[in-house]
PDB file of C-alpha atoms and ligand atoms in Angstrom:
ATOM      1  CA  MET A  87     -34.227   8.892 -71.709  1.00 84.00           C
ATOM      2  CA  GLY A  88     -33.249   5.219 -71.410  1.00 92.00           C
ATOM      3  CA  GLU A  89     -34.673   2.432 -69.257  1.00 96.00           C
ATOM      4  CA  VAL A  90     -35.065   3.183 -65.539  1.00 98.00           C
ATOM      5  CA  LYS A  91     -33.916   0.294 -63.367  1.00 98.00           C
ATOM      6  CA  ILE A  92     -34.668   0.063 -59.652  1.00 98.00           C
ATOM      7  CA  GLU A  93     -31.845  -1.628 -57.753  1.00 98.00           C
ATOM      8  CA  LYS A  94     -30.975  -2.240 -54.118  1.00 98.00           C
ATOM      9  CA  MET A  95     -28.689   0.448 -52.785  1.00 98.00           C
ATOM     10  CA  ASN A  96     -25.317  -0.527 -51.363  1.00 98.00           C
ATOM     11  CA  ARG A  97     -23.920   1.111 -48.247  1.00 98.00           C
ATOM     12  CA  GLN A  98     -21.714   3.484 -50.249  1.00 97.00           C
ATOM     13  CA  GLU A  99     -24.668   4.658 -52.338  1.00 98.00           C
ATOM     14  CA  MET A 100     -26.505   5.377 -49.087  1.00 98.00           C
ATOM     15  CA  ASP A 101     -24.010   8.169 -48.414  1.00 98.00           C
ATOM     16  CA  LEU A 102     -25.055   9.703 -51.735  1.00 98.00           C
ATOM     17  CA  ALA A 103     -28.743   9.455 -50.753  1.00 98.00           C
ATOM     18  CA  VAL A 104     -28.007  11.334 -47.529  1.00 98.00           C
ATOM     19  CA  GLU A 105     -26.008  13.916 -49.487  1.00 98.00           C
ATOM     20  CA  TRP A 106     -28.985  14.435 -51.810  1.00 98.00           C
ATOM     21  CA  ALA A 107     -31.236  14.809 -48.747  1.00 98.00           C
ATOM     22  CA  ARG A 108     -28.803  17.446 -47.457  1.00 98.00           C
ATOM     23  CA  GLN A 109     -28.956  19.272 -50.786  1.00 98.00           C
ATOM     24  CA  GLU A 110     -32.757  19.269 -50.551  1.00 97.00           C
ATOM     25  CA  GLY A 111     -32.394  21.160 -47.255  1.00 96.00           C
ATOM     26  CA  TRP A 112     -33.647  18.247 -45.137  1.00 96.00           C
ATOM     27  CA  ASN A 113     -30.591  18.577 -42.917  1.00 97.00           C
ATOM     28  CA  PRO A 114     -29.884  14.912 -42.079  1.00 98.00           C
ATOM     29  CA  GLY A 115     -27.857  13.827 -39.078  1.00 98.00           C
ATOM     30  CA  VAL A 116     -24.175  13.044 -39.485  1.00 98.00           C
ATOM     31  CA  ASN A 117     -24.742   9.365 -38.565  1.00 97.00           C
ATOM     32  CA  ASP A 118     -28.084   8.911 -40.320  1.00 98.00           C
ATOM     33  CA  ALA A 119     -26.669   6.905 -43.229  1.00 98.00           C
ATOM     34  CA  GLU A 120     -25.216   4.303 -40.883  1.00 97.00           C
ATOM     35  CA  CYS A 121     -28.211   3.982 -38.541  1.00 98.00           C
ATOM     36  CA  PHE A 122     -30.813   4.059 -41.313  1.00 98.00           C
ATOM     37  CA  TYR A 123     -29.039   1.513 -43.513  1.00 98.00           C
ATOM     38  CA  ASN A 124     -28.432  -0.883 -40.605  1.00 97.00           C
ATOM     39  CA  THR A 125     -32.145  -0.872 -39.762  1.00 98.00           C
ATOM     40  CA  ASP A 126     -32.985  -2.613 -43.047  1.00 98.00           C
ATOM     41  CA  PRO A 127     -30.098  -2.997 -45.540  1.00 98.00           C
ATOM     42  CA  THR A 128     -32.594  -4.382 -48.083  1.00 98.00           C
ATOM     43  CA  GLY A 129     -34.882  -1.339 -47.843  1.00 98.00           C
ATOM     44  CA  PHE A 130     -32.930   1.293 -49.797  1.00 98.00           C
ATOM     45  CA  TYR A 131     -33.111   1.616 -53.588  1.00 98.00           C
ATOM     46  CA  THR A 132     -31.658   3.593 -56.445  1.00 98.00           C
ATOM     47  CA  ALA A 133     -33.280   4.347 -59.785  1.00 98.00           C
ATOM     48  CA  LYS A 134     -30.590   4.105 -62.450  1.00 98.00           C
ATOM     49  CA  ILE A 135     -30.418   4.969 -66.126  1.00 98.00           C
ATOM     50  CA  ARG A 136     -27.459   3.354 -67.876  1.00 97.00           C
ATOM     51  CA  ASN A 137     -25.819   2.814 -64.478  1.00 96.00           C
ATOM     52  CA  ARG A 138     -26.148   6.455 -63.433  1.00 98.00           C
ATOM     53  CA  ILE A 139     -28.109   7.073 -60.234  1.00 98.00           C
ATOM     54  CA  VAL A 140     -31.040   9.368 -61.060  1.00 98.00           C
ATOM     55  CA  GLY A 141     -33.297   8.708 -58.075  1.00 98.00           C
ATOM     56  CA  THR A 142     -33.494   7.264 -54.566  1.00 98.00           C
ATOM     57  CA  ILE A 143     -36.260   5.780 -52.422  1.00 98.00           C
ATOM     58  CA  SER A 144     -36.325   3.842 -49.148  1.00 98.00           C
ATOM     59  CA  ILE A 145     -38.937   1.371 -47.971  1.00 98.00           C
ATOM     60  CA  VAL A 146     -37.675   0.346 -44.540  1.00 98.00           C
ATOM     61  CA  LYS A 147     -39.486  -2.736 -43.272  1.00 98.00           C
ATOM     62  CA  TYR A 148     -39.708  -2.741 -39.490  1.00 97.00           C
ATOM     63  CA  SER A 149     -41.774  -5.950 -39.500  1.00 95.00           C
ATOM     64  CA  SER A 150     -43.730  -8.127 -41.926  1.00 92.00           C
ATOM     65  CA  ASP A 151     -46.647  -5.697 -41.729  1.00 93.00           C
ATOM     66  CA  TYR A 152     -45.153  -2.215 -41.290  1.00 95.00           C
ATOM     67  CA  ALA A 153     -42.778  -0.152 -43.432  1.00 97.00           C
ATOM     68  CA  PHE A 154     -41.808   3.500 -43.668  1.00 98.00           C
ATOM     69  CA  VAL A 155     -41.071   5.209 -46.985  1.00 98.00           C
ATOM     70  CA  GLY A 156     -38.528   8.009 -47.395  1.00 98.00           C
ATOM     71  CA  PHE A 157     -35.678   9.460 -49.476  1.00 98.00           C
ATOM     72  CA  ILE A 158     -37.996   9.989 -52.471  1.00 98.00           C
ATOM     73  CA  ILE A 159     -35.624  12.122 -54.502  1.00 98.00           C
ATOM     74  CA  VAL A 160     -35.022  12.484 -58.239  1.00 98.00           C
ATOM     75  CA  HIS A 161     -31.833  14.217 -59.351  1.00 98.00           C
ATOM     76  CA  PRO A 162     -32.774  17.792 -60.402  1.00 98.00           C
ATOM     77  CA  GLU A 163     -31.649  17.180 -64.014  1.00 97.00           C
ATOM     78  CA  PHE A 164     -34.124  14.289 -64.373  1.00 98.00           C
ATOM     79  CA  ARG A 165     -37.263  15.701 -62.736  1.00 98.00           C
ATOM     80  CA  ARG A 166     -40.717  15.849 -64.351  1.00 97.00           C
ATOM     81  CA  ARG A 167     -39.958  12.932 -66.674  1.00 97.00           C
ATOM     82  CA  GLY A 168     -41.856  10.223 -64.817  1.00 97.00           C
ATOM     83  CA  ILE A 169     -38.998   8.766 -62.725  1.00 98.00           C
ATOM     84  CA  GLY A 170     -40.764   9.739 -59.475  1.00 98.00           C
ATOM     85  CA  SER A 171     -43.866   7.902 -60.731  1.00 98.00           C
ATOM     86  CA  ILE A 172     -41.820   4.785 -61.526  1.00 98.00           C
ATOM     87  CA  MET A 173     -40.438   4.827 -57.981  1.00 98.00           C
ATOM     88  CA  GLN A 174     -43.913   5.359 -56.528  1.00 98.00           C
ATOM     89  CA  ARG A 175     -45.302   2.418 -58.507  1.00 97.00           C
ATOM     90  CA  PHE A 176     -42.400   0.281 -57.233  1.00 98.00           C
ATOM     91  CA  CYS A 177     -43.252   1.422 -53.719  1.00 97.00           C
ATOM     92  CA  GLU A 178     -46.939   0.627 -54.208  1.00 96.00           C
ATOM     93  CA  THR A 179     -46.094  -2.919 -55.326  1.00 96.00           C
ATOM     94  CA  SER A 180     -43.585  -3.443 -52.490  1.00 96.00           C
ATOM     95  CA  CYS A 181     -46.086  -2.264 -49.868  1.00 95.00           C
ATOM     96  CA  ARG A 182     -49.122  -4.128 -51.203  1.00 93.00           C
ATOM     97  CA  ASN A 183     -49.343  -6.526 -48.253  1.00 91.00           C
ATOM     98  CA  LEU A 184     -48.420  -4.179 -45.445  1.00 94.00           C
ATOM     99  CA  ASN A 185     -49.169  -0.818 -43.921  1.00 96.00           C
ATOM    100  CA  ALA A 186     -46.699   1.849 -45.047  1.00 97.00           C
ATOM    101  CA  GLY A 187     -46.184   5.314 -43.632  1.00 97.00           C
ATOM    102  CA  LEU A 188     -44.446   8.377 -45.018  1.00 98.00           C
ATOM    103  CA  ASP A 189     -43.854  12.033 -44.281  1.00 98.00           C
ATOM    104  CA  GLY A 190     -44.476  13.738 -47.591  1.00 98.00           C
ATOM    105  CA  VAL A 191     -43.739  17.308 -48.575  1.00 97.00           C
ATOM    106  CA  LEU A 192     -47.100  19.051 -48.812  1.00 98.00           C
ATOM    107  CA  GLN A 193     -46.957  19.724 -52.566  1.00 97.00           C
ATOM    108  CA  MET A 194     -46.677  15.956 -53.207  1.00 97.00           C
ATOM    109  CA  GLN A 195     -49.605  14.957 -50.966  1.00 98.00           C
ATOM    110  CA  ALA A 196     -52.110  14.721 -53.858  1.00 98.00           C
ATOM    111  CA  SER A 197     -49.711  12.560 -55.842  1.00 97.00           C
ATOM    112  CA  TYR A 198     -49.132  10.170 -52.910  1.00 97.00           C
ATOM    113  CA  GLU A 199     -52.912   9.893 -52.477  1.00 97.00           C
ATOM    114  CA  ARG A 200     -53.109   8.561 -56.024  1.00 96.00           C
ATOM    115  CA  TYR A 201     -50.734   5.789 -54.939  1.00 95.00           C
ATOM    116  CA  GLY A 202     -52.866   4.726 -51.976  1.00 94.00           C
ATOM    117  CA  PHE A 203     -51.526   6.882 -49.124  1.00 97.00           C
ATOM    118  CA  LYS A 204     -54.118   8.554 -46.905  1.00 96.00           C
ATOM    119  CA  PHE A 205     -53.511  11.741 -44.940  1.00 96.00           C
ATOM    120  CA  ALA A 206     -53.215  11.274 -41.165  1.00 95.00           C
ATOM    121  CA  HIS A 207     -51.881  14.578 -39.819  1.00 96.00           C
ATOM    122  CA  LYS A 208     -49.355  17.328 -40.433  1.00 98.00           C
ATOM    123  CA  ASN A 209     -45.980  17.559 -38.707  1.00 98.00           C
ATOM    124  CA  TYR A 210     -44.233  20.864 -38.158  1.00 98.00           C
ATOM    125  CA  ARG A 211     -40.488  21.390 -38.073  1.00 98.00           C
ATOM    126  CA  PHE A 212     -39.553  23.989 -35.457  1.00 98.00           C
ATOM    127  CA  THR A 213     -36.174  25.617 -35.110  1.00 98.00           C
ATOM    128  CA  GLY A 214     -34.463  28.015 -32.764  1.00 98.00           C
ATOM    129  CA  LYS A 215     -31.710  28.445 -30.211  1.00 97.00           C
ATOM    130  CA  ILE A 216     -32.663  27.288 -26.750  1.00 95.00           C
ATOM    131  CA  ARG A 217     -30.962  28.163 -23.506  1.00 91.00           C
ATOM    132  CA  GLY A 218     -31.274  24.766 -21.823  1.00 94.00           C
ATOM    133  CA  LYS A 219     -30.620  23.614 -18.285  1.00 96.00           C
ATOM    134  CA  LYS A 220     -29.513  20.129 -17.298  1.00 97.00           C
ATOM    135  CA  SER A 221     -31.862  18.492 -14.794  1.00 98.00           C
ATOM    136  CA  SER A 222     -30.662  15.939 -12.252  1.00 98.00           C
ATOM    137  CA  LEU A 223     -33.782  13.900 -13.119  1.00 98.00           C
ATOM    138  CA  CYS A 224     -32.328  13.221 -16.580  1.00 98.00           C
ATOM    139  CA  VAL A 225     -30.013  10.241 -16.805  1.00 98.00           C
ATOM    140  CA  PRO A 226     -28.094   9.282 -19.963  1.00 98.00           C
ATOM    141  CA  VAL A 227     -29.513   6.173 -21.648  1.00 98.00           C
ATOM    142  CA  SER A 228     -27.153   3.287 -20.944  1.00 97.00           C
ATOM    143  CA  ARG A 229     -26.955  -0.156 -22.501  1.00 97.00           C
ATOM    144  CA  LYS A 230     -28.612  -1.695 -19.435  1.00 97.00           C
ATOM    145  CA  ASP A 231     -31.710   0.439 -20.101  1.00 97.00           C
ATOM    146  CA  PHE A 232     -31.959  -0.786 -23.687  1.00 98.00           C
ATOM    147  CA  GLU A 233     -34.814  -3.350 -23.415  1.00 98.00           C
ATOM    148  CA  GLU A 234     -36.842  -0.985 -21.270  1.00 98.00           C
ATOM    149  CA  VAL A 235     -36.334   1.903 -23.708  1.00 98.00           C
ATOM    150  CA  VAL A 236     -37.386  -0.326 -26.630  1.00 98.00           C
ATOM    151  CA  THR A 237     -40.610  -1.192 -24.763  1.00 98.00           C
ATOM    152  CA  PHE A 238     -41.317   2.419 -23.816  1.00 98.00           C
ATOM    153  CA  ASP A 239     -40.532   3.592 -27.362  1.00 98.00           C
ATOM    154  CA  SER A 240     -42.946   1.040 -28.885  1.00 97.00           C
ATOM    155  CA  LYS A 241     -45.887   2.744 -27.150  1.00 97.00           C
ATOM    156  CA  TYR A 242     -45.219   5.847 -29.264  1.00 97.00           C
ATOM    157  CA  PHE A 243     -43.959   4.251 -32.472  1.00 96.00           C
ATOM    158  CA  SER A 244     -45.994   1.960 -34.692  1.00 88.00           C
ATOM    159  CA  THR A 245     -43.944  -1.141 -33.925  1.00 94.00           C
ATOM    160  CA  PRO A 246     -40.978  -2.174 -31.729  1.00 96.00           C
ATOM    161  CA  ARG A 247     -37.725  -1.090 -33.427  1.00 98.00           C
ATOM    162  CA  PRO A 248     -34.786  -2.613 -31.507  1.00 98.00           C
ATOM    163  CA  LYS A 249     -32.547  -2.773 -34.584  1.00 97.00           C
ATOM    164  CA  PHE A 250     -32.935   0.927 -35.266  1.00 98.00           C
ATOM    165  CA  LEU A 251     -32.559   1.953 -31.621  1.00 98.00           C
ATOM    166  CA  LYS A 252     -29.430  -0.128 -31.109  1.00 98.00           C
ATOM    167  CA  CYS A 253     -27.619   2.199 -33.491  1.00 98.00           C
ATOM    168  CA  TRP A 254     -29.625   5.361 -32.829  1.00 98.00           C
ATOM    169  CA  LEU A 255     -29.314   5.496 -29.048  1.00 98.00           C
ATOM    170  CA  PHE A 256     -25.596   4.880 -28.961  1.00 98.00           C
ATOM    171  CA  GLN A 257     -24.437   6.869 -32.013  1.00 98.00           C
ATOM    172  CA  GLU A 258     -21.549   9.327 -31.725  1.00 97.00           C
ATOM    173  CA  ASN A 259     -22.152  13.084 -31.494  1.00 97.00           C
ATOM    174  CA  ALA A 260     -25.489  12.516 -29.781  1.00 98.00           C
ATOM    175  CA  LYS A 261     -26.916  12.691 -26.257  1.00 98.00           C
ATOM    176  CA  SER A 262     -29.917  10.832 -24.932  1.00 98.00           C
ATOM    177  CA  PHE A 263     -31.698  11.084 -21.582  1.00 98.00           C
ATOM    178  CA  ILE A 264     -34.420   9.177 -19.789  1.00 98.00           C
ATOM    179  CA  ILE A 265     -36.512  10.213 -16.821  1.00 98.00           C
ATOM    180  CA  ARG A 266     -37.915   7.606 -14.456  1.00 98.00           C
ATOM    181  CA  LYS A 267     -40.927   7.918 -12.162  1.00 98.00           C
ATOM    182  CA  LYS A 268     -39.929   8.471  -8.544  1.00 95.00           C
ATOM    183  CA  ALA A 269     -41.838   5.592  -6.946  1.00 96.00           C
ATOM    184  CA  SER A 270     -41.958   2.841  -9.583  1.00 97.00           C
ATOM    185  CA  ARG A 271     -38.666   3.764 -11.339  1.00 97.00           C
ATOM    186  CA  LYS A 272     -40.472   3.105 -14.631  1.00 98.00           C
ATOM    187  CA  ILE A 273     -39.451   5.245 -17.628  1.00 98.00           C
ATOM    188  CA  CYS A 274     -41.871   8.148 -18.179  1.00 98.00           C
ATOM    189  CA  GLY A 275     -39.973   9.897 -20.977  1.00 98.00           C
ATOM    190  CA  TYR A 276     -36.897   9.847 -23.134  1.00 98.00           C
ATOM    191  CA  GLY A 277     -35.275  11.912 -25.840  1.00 98.00           C
ATOM    192  CA  LEU A 278     -32.201  12.177 -28.029  1.00 98.00           C
ATOM    193  CA  ILE A 279     -30.348  15.052 -29.674  1.00 98.00           C
ATOM    194  CA  ARG A 280     -27.957  14.401 -32.567  1.00 98.00           C
ATOM    195  CA  LYS A 281     -25.537  16.457 -34.590  1.00 98.00           C
ATOM    196  CA  CYS A 282     -26.794  17.298 -38.071  1.00 98.00           C
ATOM    197  CA  PHE A 283     -25.149  18.990 -41.040  1.00 98.00           C
ATOM    198  CA  ASN A 284     -26.664  22.200 -39.710  1.00 98.00           C
ATOM    199  CA  GLY A 285     -27.097  22.395 -35.933  1.00 98.00           C
ATOM    200  CA  HIS A 286     -28.762  19.584 -33.981  1.00 98.00           C
ATOM    201  CA  LYS A 287     -32.074  17.731 -34.137  1.00 98.00           C
ATOM    202  CA  ILE A 288     -34.054  16.387 -31.223  1.00 98.00           C
ATOM    203  CA  GLY A 289     -35.833  13.126 -32.007  1.00 98.00           C
ATOM    204  CA  PRO A 290     -37.423  11.182 -30.623  1.00 98.00           C
ATOM    205  CA  LEU A 291     -38.885  13.070 -27.680  1.00 98.00           C
ATOM    206  CA  PHE A 292     -41.552  10.864 -26.111  1.00 98.00           C
ATOM    207  CA  ALA A 293     -42.984  11.711 -22.696  1.00 98.00           C
ATOM    208  CA  GLU A 294     -46.027  10.992 -20.556  1.00 98.00           C
ATOM    209  CA  THR A 295     -46.481  14.643 -19.551  1.00 97.00           C
ATOM    210  CA  GLN A 296     -45.514  18.085 -20.796  1.00 97.00           C
ATOM    211  CA  ASP A 297     -43.377  18.626 -17.668  1.00 98.00           C
ATOM    212  CA  VAL A 298     -41.349  15.509 -18.416  1.00 98.00           C
ATOM    213  CA  ALA A 299     -40.968  16.531 -22.072  1.00 98.00           C
ATOM    214  CA  LYS A 300     -39.828  20.011 -21.078  1.00 98.00           C
ATOM    215  CA  THR A 301     -37.295  18.716 -18.548  1.00 98.00           C
ATOM    216  CA  ILE A 302     -35.778  16.385 -21.147  1.00 98.00           C
ATOM    217  CA  LEU A 303     -35.796  19.080 -23.837  1.00 98.00           C
ATOM    218  CA  ASP A 304     -34.038  21.515 -21.457  1.00 98.00           C
ATOM    219  CA  SER A 305     -31.384  18.948 -20.635  1.00 98.00           C
ATOM    220  CA  LEU A 306     -30.817  17.972 -24.276  1.00 98.00           C
ATOM    221  CA  ALA A 307     -30.561  21.632 -25.298  1.00 98.00           C
ATOM    222  CA  SER A 308     -28.073  22.349 -22.491  1.00 98.00           C
ATOM    223  CA  SER A 309     -25.631  19.968 -24.204  1.00 97.00           C
ATOM    224  CA  VAL A 310     -25.444  22.212 -27.317  1.00 97.00           C
ATOM    225  CA  PRO A 311     -25.470  25.819 -26.039  1.00 94.00           C
ATOM    226  CA  ASN A 312     -25.950  28.599 -28.631  1.00 93.00           C
ATOM    227  CA  GLU A 313     -26.543  26.123 -31.443  1.00 97.00           C
ATOM    228  CA  GLU A 314     -29.520  25.811 -33.769  1.00 98.00           C
ATOM    229  CA  ILE A 315     -31.932  23.084 -32.666  1.00 98.00           C
ATOM    230  CA  PHE A 316     -34.660  21.436 -34.775  1.00 98.00           C
ATOM    231  CA  LEU A 317     -37.727  19.658 -33.396  1.00 98.00           C
ATOM    232  CA  ASP A 318     -40.468  17.970 -35.476  1.00 98.00           C
ATOM    233  CA  VAL A 319     -43.839  18.015 -33.702  1.00 98.00           C
ATOM    234  CA  PRO A 320     -47.103  16.383 -34.852  1.00 98.00           C
ATOM    235  CA  GLU A 321     -49.811  19.022 -35.255  1.00 98.00           C
ATOM    236  CA  PRO A 322     -52.448  17.120 -33.203  1.00 97.00           C
ATOM    237  CA  ASN A 323     -50.191  17.344 -30.135  1.00 98.00           C
ATOM    238  CA  LYS A 324     -51.237  20.863 -29.194  1.00 98.00           C
ATOM    239  CA  THR A 325     -49.217  20.703 -25.952  1.00 98.00           C
ATOM    240  CA  GLY A 326     -46.133  19.808 -27.965  1.00 98.00           C
ATOM    241  CA  ILE A 327     -46.706  22.684 -30.379  1.00 98.00           C
ATOM    242  CA  ALA A 328     -47.189  25.032 -27.407  1.00 98.00           C
ATOM    243  CA  LEU A 329     -43.986  23.748 -25.798  1.00 98.00           C
ATOM    244  CA  ALA A 330     -41.925  24.423 -28.937  1.00 98.00           C
ATOM    245  CA  LYS A 331     -43.451  27.896 -29.269  1.00 98.00           C
ATOM    246  CA  SER A 332     -42.773  28.653 -25.598  1.00 97.00           C
ATOM    247  CA  TYR A 333     -39.043  28.542 -26.443  1.00 97.00           C
ATOM    248  CA  GLY A 334     -39.556  31.007 -29.276  1.00 97.00           C
ATOM    249  CA  MET A 335     -38.962  28.264 -31.850  1.00 98.00           C
ATOM    250  CA  GLU A 336     -40.411  28.957 -35.301  1.00 98.00           C
ATOM    251  CA  THR A 337     -41.850  26.645 -37.947  1.00 98.00           C
ATOM    252  CA  VAL A 338     -39.705  26.275 -41.046  1.00 97.00           C
ATOM    253  CA  PHE A 339     -41.213  23.249 -42.804  1.00 95.00           C
ATOM    254  CA  ALA A 340     -44.194  20.924 -42.682  1.00 98.00           C
ATOM    255  CA  THR A 341     -44.944  17.394 -43.855  1.00 98.00           C
ATOM    256  CA  ALA A 342     -48.075  15.332 -44.366  1.00 98.00           C
ATOM    257  CA  ARG A 343     -47.902  12.061 -42.409  1.00 97.00           C
ATOM    258  CA  MET A 344     -49.695   9.486 -44.510  1.00 97.00           C
ATOM    259  CA  TYR A 345     -50.406   5.735 -44.249  1.00 96.00           C
ATOM    260  CA  THR A 346     -51.571   3.214 -46.830  1.00 96.00           C
ATOM    261  CA  ASN A 347     -53.778   1.311 -44.408  1.00 92.00           C
ATOM    262  CA  GLN A 348     -54.973   2.226 -40.981  1.00 76.00           C
ATOM    263  CA  GLN A 349     -53.655   5.101 -38.957  1.00 73.00           C
ATOM    264  CA  PHE A 350     -52.066   3.751 -35.792  1.00 75.00           C
ATOM    265  CA  GLU A 351     -53.748   4.384 -32.462  1.00 84.00           C
ATOM    266  CA  LEU A 352     -50.686   6.099 -31.053  1.00 90.00           C
ATOM    267  CA  PRO A 353     -50.786   8.312 -27.950  1.00 95.00           C
ATOM    268  CA  ILE A 354     -49.922  11.350 -30.052  1.00 96.00           C
ATOM    269  CA  LYS A 355     -50.124  13.619 -27.001  1.00 96.00           C
ATOM    270  CA  GLY A 356     -46.919  11.953 -25.814  1.00 98.00           C
ATOM    271  CA  ILE A 357     -45.073  12.534 -29.093  1.00 98.00           C
ATOM    272  CA  TYR A 358     -43.226  15.817 -28.559  1.00 98.00           C
ATOM    273  CA  GLY A 359     -40.625  15.082 -31.205  1.00 98.00           C
ATOM    274  CA  ILE A 360     -40.814  12.714 -34.174  1.00 98.00           C
ATOM    275  CA  THR A 361     -37.685  10.622 -34.565  1.00 98.00           C
ATOM    276  CA  THR A 362     -37.072  11.403 -38.262  1.00 98.00           C
ATOM    277  CA  PHE A 363     -39.086  12.221 -41.378  1.00 98.00           C
ATOM    278  CA  GLU A 364     -37.182   9.559 -43.330  1.00 98.00           C
ATOM    279  CA  LEU A 365     -37.761   6.496 -41.112  1.00 98.00           C
ATOM    280  CA  GLY A 366     -40.797   7.643 -39.123  1.00 97.00           C
TER     281      GLY A 366
HETATM  282  C1  COA B 439     -40.885  14.895 -55.855  1.00 76.00           C
HETATM  283  C2  COA B 439     -39.992  14.264 -56.910  1.00 76.00           C
HETATM  284  C3  COA B 439     -39.374  12.988 -56.351  1.00 76.00           C
HETATM  285  C4  COA B 439     -40.852  13.903 -58.105  1.00 76.00           C
HETATM  286  O1  COA B 439     -40.043  13.253 -59.055  1.00 76.00           O
HETATM  287  P1  COA B 439     -40.282  13.430 -60.627  1.00 76.00           P
HETATM  288  O2  COA B 439     -39.492  12.411 -61.328  1.00 76.00           O
HETATM  289  O3  COA B 439     -40.049  14.847 -60.984  1.00 76.00           O
HETATM  290  O4  COA B 439     -41.847  13.112 -60.681  1.00 76.00           O
HETATM  291  P2  COA B 439     -42.688  12.628 -61.940  1.00 76.00           P
HETATM  292  O5  COA B 439     -42.334  13.408 -63.151  1.00 76.00           O
HETATM  293  O6  COA B 439     -42.628  11.149 -62.069  1.00 76.00           O
HETATM  294  O7  COA B 439     -44.124  13.003 -61.398  1.00 76.00           O
HETATM  295  C5  COA B 439     -44.671  12.213 -60.329  1.00 76.00           C
HETATM  296  C6  COA B 439     -45.875  12.870 -59.774  1.00 76.00           C
HETATM  297  O8  COA B 439     -45.461  13.950 -58.938  1.00 76.00           O
HETATM  298  C7  COA B 439     -46.058  15.150 -59.361  1.00 76.00           C
HETATM  299  N1  COA B 439     -45.061  16.186 -59.141  1.00 76.00           N
HETATM  300  C8  COA B 439     -43.762  16.162 -59.527  1.00 76.00           C
HETATM  301  N2  COA B 439     -43.142  17.269 -59.114  1.00 76.00           N
HETATM  302  C9  COA B 439     -44.064  17.996 -58.453  1.00 76.00           C
HETATM  303  C10 COA B 439     -44.041  19.244 -57.811  1.00 76.00           C
HETATM  304  N3  COA B 439     -42.931  19.978 -57.747  1.00 76.00           N
HETATM  305  N4  COA B 439     -45.183  19.691 -57.254  1.00 76.00           N
HETATM  306  C11 COA B 439     -46.310  18.959 -57.301  1.00 76.00           C
HETATM  307  N5  COA B 439     -46.392  17.753 -57.892  1.00 76.00           N
HETATM  308  C12 COA B 439     -45.285  17.291 -58.476  1.00 76.00           C
HETATM  309  C13 COA B 439     -46.399  14.931 -60.813  1.00 76.00           C
HETATM  310  O9  COA B 439     -47.467  15.737 -61.198  1.00 76.00           O
HETATM  311  C14 COA B 439     -46.781  13.479 -60.811  1.00 76.00           C
HETATM  312  O10 COA B 439     -48.095  13.321 -60.299  1.00 76.00           O
HETATM  313  P3  COA B 439     -48.990  12.034 -60.661  1.00 76.00           P
HETATM  314  O11 COA B 439     -48.273  10.822 -60.173  1.00 76.00           O
HETATM  315  O12 COA B 439     -50.243  12.255 -59.947  1.00 76.00           O
HETATM  316  O13 COA B 439     -49.081  12.067 -62.161  1.00 76.00           O
HETATM  317  C15 COA B 439     -38.880  15.257 -57.352  1.00 76.00           C
HETATM  318  O14 COA B 439     -39.488  16.462 -57.771  1.00 76.00           O
HETATM  319  C16 COA B 439     -37.889  15.594 -56.259  1.00 76.00           C
HETATM  320  O15 COA B 439     -36.897  14.902 -56.085  1.00 76.00           O
HETATM  321  N6  COA B 439     -38.160  16.668 -55.478  1.00 76.00           N
HETATM  322  C17 COA B 439     -37.276  17.088 -54.404  1.00 76.00           C
HETATM  323  C18 COA B 439     -37.325  16.114 -53.236  1.00 76.00           C
HETATM  324  C19 COA B 439     -38.723  15.955 -52.704  1.00 76.00           C
HETATM  325  O16 COA B 439     -39.406  16.921 -52.372  1.00 76.00           O
HETATM  326  N7  COA B 439     -39.159  14.683 -52.566  1.00 76.00           N
HETATM  327  C20 COA B 439     -40.436  14.343 -52.028  1.00 76.00           C
HETATM  328  C21 COA B 439     -40.274  14.061 -50.595  1.00 76.00           C
HETATM  329  S1  COA B 439     -41.758  13.487 -49.835  1.00 76.00           S
END
């Protein structure tokens, strides 16, 4: 088969990784390559045999102690020959001194367990067409809200992620809304919808109450009438699952969220939509 070499991915190769993700049916967003790569340009890798790309993996380091693993793909012609295992061993070594998370397809859960990942919970991908309604409570996220959004977001994500959000919140072909509390004017929820290869995905959708989540979801959906919408909800958030079902959305896919070290004490009841399965 030839020697498998793991190399850092360049920005151009990142487009190929996203294309492979599209071919796997993961339906990435049209700006994902740019926003993902900018978050940690040193965190994306190819597996090559004689200079041909045969596999991809990302290990995006948000901080010195937290990373998220994604894009674990081997080209169909090269599967079942141990390349996935080589990439997993590389990942295990890279993540030795930190906590790493991933959203694994369910059939690979047992394999990831052998490389030190422990199951935390399932996530369900819902899809459907939603007749939304824009609420006057929802205000587009502006650059002056940025610091506040980063702080609010960090309550629901494992670590602050300003680098990621700088690109994510202000990407083209996307809409984001925040809702503030009446009295204190503090943010009590925010969400973003982005154009994907097929339809649109909502993520993140973080909110203190179901009412706030629903109001934001309605407003986001109203920006893409009659189009397919995808929403990834963690199974332990029963209110979130109920909200998705109340729109007639149906599950099409599930992942196992896993971590190498401790599971974060996140307020999962406020996570109505996971940002992405690739970067957490
Ligand atoms: C998953 C994938 C990366 C594995 O790559 P690969 O090179 O075929 O894997 P390997 O031959 O090195 O096998 C690696 C391990 O995965 C297991 N495995 C591989 N394909 C599998 C499958 N379809 N179902 C269950 N287990 C599988 C192997 O048994 C092996 O387990 P072990 O480490 O406990 O021995 C590859 O099949 C792929 O790209 N699939 C499509 C994309 C995908 O689903 N990626 C995973 C996202 S979380």
